Every structure is written in C-alpha cells, then in structure tokens.
Amino acid sequence: MTALDPFREIERLLGTAMRQAPSAAAIPMDLYRSGDDAFVAKIDLPGVDPDSIDIDVDDRTLTVRAERRPKEAEAQWLVRERPAGIFARQLTLGRGLATDRIEAGYADGVLTLTIPVAEESKPRKIQVTASDRTAAIEQGSSSGEQQATGEGSGQRQ
C-alpha cells in the first residue's frame, strides 16, 4: 500500500500547470548597454520559426511575440517539458532611444534586438571658445601691471 503524500501531489500538479502555461519567465533575456551607442537585448527563442516572430513598438512599449508549434501531437508523450504555443515579452523603453532605428536578427535560437540611443541623448563634449572680451580684459590687466611697475612705454616686453 502506498502512503498518500498531499504535498507531493500538489507539487506535481503545480509543476504540470506551470510547464503548460507559457509566460514571460519562459523567455529568458539578457539586456545590456553597448558603449554609448545602443542597448542590446538577447532573447532566447529556441525552436521558434523565425517567420512567427512579431516585434511591435507602441509609444515606449516594445512587444516581442513568437510561436513554438507543438511537434508530433499524436505521439504518446512520456515527458513534455518544452512549452509550445505563443510567447510574449514586453519591454518599457526609456526616453532618448531611437525607436525608429531598432534592428532585429535571429540566429541559433536567439533573437537579438539592437536599440540605438538617439543622437540628442548621447554624452557629448561642449567646446569652450574664448571671446574678444576675454582678450580685452587680459590686455587691460597687463597694461595695469606695466603702470604699477613704472614702465610707461605701453608695449609688452
């Protein structure tokens, strides 16, 4: 006779339900900044047909949708841990990104999105230029020094 373990049964049911319901957790992602020019998102989508990938940008929300179709639906499954169905992941984009220039590539089961930083948001150096007034002050102070030292020629030596 087998002893009934309610916790094991609950764990089994929850594990089955979690594997069958695709969620954002089923789509792992790495996101990093590449220099001052762009952000890069690498999203794992193994076994997904590239034609099923749909990427939309609406205001500041980027949405990635993809579908993994089930294989051999009529097979007698012993273990089925790879979820099938439609997956979606949304990213809220910050201000200062060039959403009109986002690039996407798919290779080896990884979707790579490159999100450029807008030119006006990139760090930049500001050039300082000397004005004529600054030069006039310098000349005026040097003639004052000349008068204080007793040199009255008006020419710098």
PDB file of C-alpha atoms in Angstrom:
ATOM      1  CA  MET A   1       0.000   0.000   0.000  1.00  0.00           C
ATOM      2  CA  THR A   2       1.322   3.443  -0.926  1.00  0.00           C
ATOM      3  CA  ALA A   3       1.164   6.306   1.547  1.00  0.00           C
ATOM      4  CA  LEU A   4      -0.598   9.427   0.310  1.00  0.00           C
ATOM      5  CA  ASP A   5       1.636  12.499   0.326  1.00  0.00           C
ATOM      6  CA  PRO A   6      -0.540  15.593  -0.338  1.00  0.00           C
ATOM      7  CA  PHE A   7       2.464  17.904  -0.740  1.00  0.00           C
ATOM      8  CA  ARG A   8       3.995  15.738  -3.444  1.00  0.00           C
ATOM      9  CA  GLU A   9       0.649  15.676  -5.282  1.00  0.00           C
ATOM     10  CA  ILE A  10       0.309  19.498  -5.076  1.00  0.00           C
ATOM     11  CA  GLU A  11       3.874  19.920  -6.327  1.00  0.00           C
ATOM     12  CA  ARG A  12       3.175  17.566  -9.231  1.00  0.00           C
ATOM     13  CA  LEU A  13       0.002  19.442 -10.219  1.00  0.00           C
ATOM     14  CA  LEU A  14       1.635  22.858  -9.959  1.00  0.00           C
ATOM     15  CA  GLY A  15       4.643  21.672 -11.926  1.00  0.00           C
ATOM     16  CA  THR A  16       2.405  20.365 -14.705  1.00  0.00           C
ATOM     17  CA  ALA A  17       0.378  23.585 -14.806  1.00  0.00           C
ATOM     18  CA  MET A  18       3.500  25.772 -14.867  1.00  0.00           C
ATOM     19  CA  ARG A  19       5.019  23.827 -17.766  1.00  0.00           C
ATOM     20  CA  GLN A  20       1.839  24.090 -19.825  1.00  0.00           C
ATOM     21  CA  ALA A  21       1.294  27.849 -19.378  1.00  0.00           C
ATOM     22  CA  PRO A  22       3.798  29.884 -21.390  1.00  0.00           C
ATOM     23  CA  SER A  23       4.845  33.031 -19.593  1.00  0.00           C
ATOM     24  CA  ALA A  24       7.473  35.757 -19.666  1.00  0.00           C
ATOM     25  CA  ALA A  25       9.647  33.569 -17.442  1.00  0.00           C
ATOM     26  CA  ALA A  26       9.752  31.048 -20.295  1.00  0.00           C
ATOM     27  CA  ILE A  27      11.524  33.659 -22.431  1.00  0.00           C
ATOM     28  CA  PRO A  28      14.911  34.356 -20.830  1.00  0.00           C
ATOM     29  CA  MET A  29      16.569  37.614 -21.838  1.00  0.00           C
ATOM     30  CA  ASP A  30      19.871  39.418 -21.384  1.00  0.00           C
ATOM     31  CA  LEU A  31      19.857  43.215 -21.722  1.00  0.00           C
ATOM     32  CA  TYR A  32      22.974  45.367 -21.721  1.00  0.00           C
ATOM     33  CA  ARG A  33      24.322  48.691 -22.971  1.00  0.00           C
ATOM     34  CA  SER A  34      26.888  48.538 -25.744  1.00  0.00           C
ATOM     35  CA  GLY A  35      29.058  51.637 -25.346  1.00  0.00           C
ATOM     36  CA  ASP A  36      27.248  54.970 -25.702  1.00  0.00           C
ATOM     37  CA  ASP A  37      25.529  53.963 -28.947  1.00  0.00           C
ATOM     38  CA  ALA A  38      22.910  51.288 -28.207  1.00  0.00           C
ATOM     39  CA  PHE A  39      21.204  48.840 -25.893  1.00  0.00           C
ATOM     40  CA  VAL A  40      21.196  45.167 -26.872  1.00  0.00           C
ATOM     41  CA  ALA A  41      18.563  42.593 -25.873  1.00  0.00           C
ATOM     42  CA  LYS A  42      19.255  38.909 -26.468  1.00  0.00           C
ATOM     43  CA  ILE A  43      16.097  36.835 -26.122  1.00  0.00           C
ATOM     44  CA  ASP A  44      16.180  33.022 -26.117  1.00  0.00           C
ATOM     45  CA  LEU A  45      13.616  31.571 -28.518  1.00  0.00           C
ATOM     46  CA  PRO A  46      14.872  28.059 -29.338  1.00  0.00           C
ATOM     47  CA  GLY A  47      12.757  26.032 -31.729  1.00  0.00           C
ATOM     48  CA  VAL A  48      10.784  29.065 -32.915  1.00  0.00           C
ATOM     49  CA  ASP A  49      10.140  29.570 -36.617  1.00  0.00           C
ATOM     50  CA  PRO A  50      11.630  32.999 -37.497  1.00  0.00           C
ATOM     51  CA  ASP A  51       8.510  33.777 -39.561  1.00  0.00           C
ATOM     52  CA  SER A  52       6.389  33.576 -36.389  1.00  0.00           C
ATOM     53  CA  ILE A  53       8.374  36.318 -34.612  1.00  0.00           C
ATOM     54  CA  ASP A  54       6.477  39.605 -34.390  1.00  0.00           C
ATOM     55  CA  ILE A  55       8.040  42.766 -32.928  1.00  0.00           C
ATOM     56  CA  ASP A  56       5.989  45.915 -32.312  1.00  0.00           C
ATOM     57  CA  VAL A  57       6.785  49.304 -30.795  1.00  0.00           C
ATOM     58  CA  ASP A  58       3.875  51.346 -29.490  1.00  0.00           C
ATOM     59  CA  ASP A  59       4.932  54.598 -27.819  1.00  0.00           C
ATOM     60  CA  ARG A  60       7.530  53.353 -25.279  1.00  0.00           C
ATOM     61  CA  THR A  61       6.447  49.679 -25.170  1.00  0.00           C
ATOM     62  CA  LEU A  62       8.314  47.106 -27.247  1.00  0.00           C
ATOM     63  CA  THR A  63       6.493  43.770 -27.592  1.00  0.00           C
ATOM     64  CA  VAL A  64       8.043  40.534 -28.873  1.00  0.00           C
ATOM     65  CA  ARG A  65       5.699  37.666 -29.788  1.00  0.00           C
ATOM     66  CA  ALA A  66       6.718  34.281 -31.125  1.00  0.00           C
ATOM     67  CA  GLU A  67       5.139  30.884 -31.565  1.00  0.00           C
ATOM     68  CA  ARG A  68       6.595  27.456 -30.997  1.00  0.00           C
ATOM     69  CA  ARG A  69       4.343  24.896 -32.629  1.00  0.00           C
ATOM     70  CA  PRO A  70       3.953  21.527 -30.944  1.00  0.00           C
ATOM     71  CA  LYS A  71       5.624  18.615 -32.719  1.00  0.00           C
ATOM     72  CA  GLU A  72       4.083  15.192 -33.155  1.00  0.00           C
ATOM     73  CA  ALA A  73       0.834  15.985 -31.373  1.00  0.00           C
ATOM     74  CA  GLU A  74      -0.391  12.438 -31.795  1.00  0.00           C
ATOM     75  CA  ALA A  75       2.595  10.857 -30.100  1.00  0.00           C
ATOM     76  CA  GLN A  76       2.281   9.191 -26.716  1.00  0.00           C
ATOM     77  CA  TRP A  77       4.251  11.599 -24.556  1.00  0.00           C
ATOM     78  CA  LEU A  78       6.389  10.303 -21.701  1.00  0.00           C
ATOM     79  CA  VAL A  79       7.823  13.696 -20.761  1.00  0.00           C
ATOM     80  CA  ARG A  80       6.838  17.027 -22.264  1.00  0.00           C
ATOM     81  CA  GLU A  81       8.795  19.882 -20.686  1.00  0.00           C
ATOM     82  CA  ARG A  82       9.302  22.169 -23.680  1.00  0.00           C
ATOM     83  CA  PRO A  83       6.326  24.522 -23.788  1.00  0.00           C
ATOM     84  CA  ALA A  84       4.553  25.165 -27.071  1.00  0.00           C
ATOM     85  CA  GLY A  85       2.248  27.993 -28.015  1.00  0.00           C
ATOM     86  CA  ILE A  86       2.503  31.757 -28.297  1.00  0.00           C
ATOM     87  CA  PHE A  87       5.037  33.551 -26.133  1.00  0.00           C
ATOM     88  CA  ALA A  88       5.170  37.282 -25.488  1.00  0.00           C
ATOM     89  CA  ARG A  89       7.568  39.612 -23.708  1.00  0.00           C
ATOM     90  CA  GLN A  90       7.199  43.361 -23.248  1.00  0.00           C
ATOM     91  CA  LEU A  91       9.873  45.931 -22.503  1.00  0.00           C
ATOM     92  CA  THR A  92       9.192  49.502 -21.439  1.00  0.00           C
ATOM     93  CA  LEU A  93      11.698  51.673 -23.257  1.00  0.00           C
ATOM     94  CA  GLY A  94      13.164  54.757 -21.645  1.00  0.00           C
ATOM     95  CA  ARG A  95      13.189  58.151 -23.274  1.00  0.00           C
ATOM     96  CA  GLY A  96      16.093  59.077 -25.512  1.00  0.00           C
ATOM     97  CA  LEU A  97      16.055  55.952 -27.678  1.00  0.00           C
ATOM     98  CA  ALA A  98      15.772  55.932 -31.479  1.00  0.00           C
ATOM     99  CA  THR A  99      12.822  53.516 -31.724  1.00  0.00           C
ATOM    100  CA  ASP A 100      12.582  54.122 -35.476  1.00  0.00           C
ATOM    101  CA  ARG A 101      16.031  52.532 -35.941  1.00  0.00           C
ATOM    102  CA  ILE A 102      15.664  49.294 -33.918  1.00  0.00           C
ATOM    103  CA  GLU A 103      17.282  46.321 -35.647  1.00  0.00           C
ATOM    104  CA  ALA A 104      16.430  42.637 -35.120  1.00  0.00           C
ATOM    105  CA  GLY A 105      18.303  39.469 -36.031  1.00  0.00           C
ATOM    106  CA  TYR A 106      17.635  35.795 -35.289  1.00  0.00           C
ATOM    107  CA  ALA A 107      20.396  33.192 -35.213  1.00  0.00           C
ATOM    108  CA  ASP A 108      20.889  29.905 -33.347  1.00  0.00           C
ATOM    109  CA  GLY A 109      17.603  30.313 -31.454  1.00  0.00           C
ATOM    110  CA  VAL A 110      18.478  33.770 -30.124  1.00  0.00           C
ATOM    111  CA  LEU A 111      16.657  36.951 -31.132  1.00  0.00           C
ATOM    112  CA  THR A 112      18.983  39.966 -30.921  1.00  0.00           C
ATOM    113  CA  LEU A 113      17.454  43.441 -30.754  1.00  0.00           C
ATOM    114  CA  THR A 114      19.714  46.471 -31.090  1.00  0.00           C
ATOM    115  CA  ILE A 115      18.046  49.615 -29.769  1.00  0.00           C
ATOM    116  CA  PRO A 116      20.071  52.720 -30.672  1.00  0.00           C
ATOM    117  CA  VAL A 117      20.406  55.707 -28.374  1.00  0.00           C
ATOM    118  CA  ALA A 118      19.082  58.894 -30.001  1.00  0.00           C
ATOM    119  CA  GLU A 119      21.794  61.358 -31.013  1.00  0.00           C
ATOM    120  CA  GLU A 120      20.458  64.063 -28.691  1.00  0.00           C
ATOM    121  CA  SER A 121      20.740  61.678 -25.719  1.00  0.00           C
ATOM    122  CA  LYS A 122      24.353  60.639 -26.263  1.00  0.00           C
ATOM    123  CA  PRO A 123      27.008  62.130 -23.989  1.00  0.00           C
ATOM    124  CA  ARG A 124      28.944  64.870 -25.715  1.00  0.00           C
ATOM    125  CA  LYS A 125      31.698  67.384 -25.045  1.00  0.00           C
ATOM    126  CA  ILE A 126      30.956  71.081 -25.224  1.00  0.00           C
ATOM    127  CA  GLN A 127      33.682  73.202 -26.765  1.00  0.00           C
ATOM    128  CA  VAL A 128      34.610  76.356 -24.849  1.00  0.00           C
ATOM    129  CA  THR A 129      35.691  79.266 -27.033  1.00  0.00           C
ATOM    130  CA  ALA A 130      37.363  82.467 -25.879  1.00  0.00           C
ATOM    131  CA  SER A 131      35.566  85.676 -26.760  1.00  0.00           C
ATOM    132  CA  ASP A 132      37.107  89.060 -27.702  1.00  0.00           C
ATOM    133  CA  ARG A 133      36.045  90.467 -24.345  1.00  0.00           C
ATOM    134  CA  THR A 134      38.233  87.930 -22.546  1.00  0.00           C
ATOM    135  CA  ALA A 135      41.205  89.027 -24.648  1.00  0.00           C
ATOM    136  CA  ALA A 136      40.485  92.701 -23.887  1.00  0.00           C
ATOM    137  CA  ILE A 137      40.472  92.037 -20.140  1.00  0.00           C
ATOM    138  CA  GLU A 138      43.788  90.236 -20.370  1.00  0.00           C
ATOM    139  CA  GLN A 139      45.314  93.151 -22.304  1.00  0.00           C
ATOM    140  CA  GLY A 140      43.878  95.683 -19.864  1.00  0.00           C
ATOM    141  CA  SER A 141      45.311  93.857 -16.863  1.00  0.00           C
ATOM    142  CA  SER A 142      48.763  93.614 -18.401  1.00  0.00           C
ATOM    143  CA  SER A 143      48.875  97.384 -19.085  1.00  0.00           C
ATOM    144  CA  GLY A 144      47.798  97.971 -15.479  1.00  0.00           C
ATOM    145  CA  GLU A 145      50.705  95.842 -14.341  1.00  0.00           C
ATOM    146  CA  GLN A 146      53.012  97.842 -16.554  1.00  0.00           C
ATOM    147  CA  GLN A 147      51.854 101.091 -14.976  1.00  0.00           C
ATOM    148  CA  ALA A 148      52.290  99.660 -11.483  1.00  0.00           C
ATOM    149  CA  THR A 149      55.871  98.684 -12.214  1.00  0.00           C
ATOM    150  CA  GLY A 150      56.705 102.073 -13.668  1.00  0.00           C
ATOM    151  CA  GLU A 151      57.021 101.019 -17.294  1.00  0.00           C
ATOM    152  CA  GLY A 152      55.201 103.648 -19.321  1.00  0.00           C
ATOM    153  CA  SER A 153      56.018 102.555 -22.864  1.00  0.00           C
ATOM    154  CA  GLY A 154      52.727 100.653 -23.297  1.00  0.00           C
ATOM    155  CA  GLN A 155      54.449  97.767 -25.052  1.00  0.00           C
ATOM    156  CA  ARG A 156      54.908  94.381 -23.535  1.00  0.00           C
ATOM    157  CA  GLN A 157      58.353  93.015 -23.335  1.00  0.00           C
TER     158      GLN A 157
END
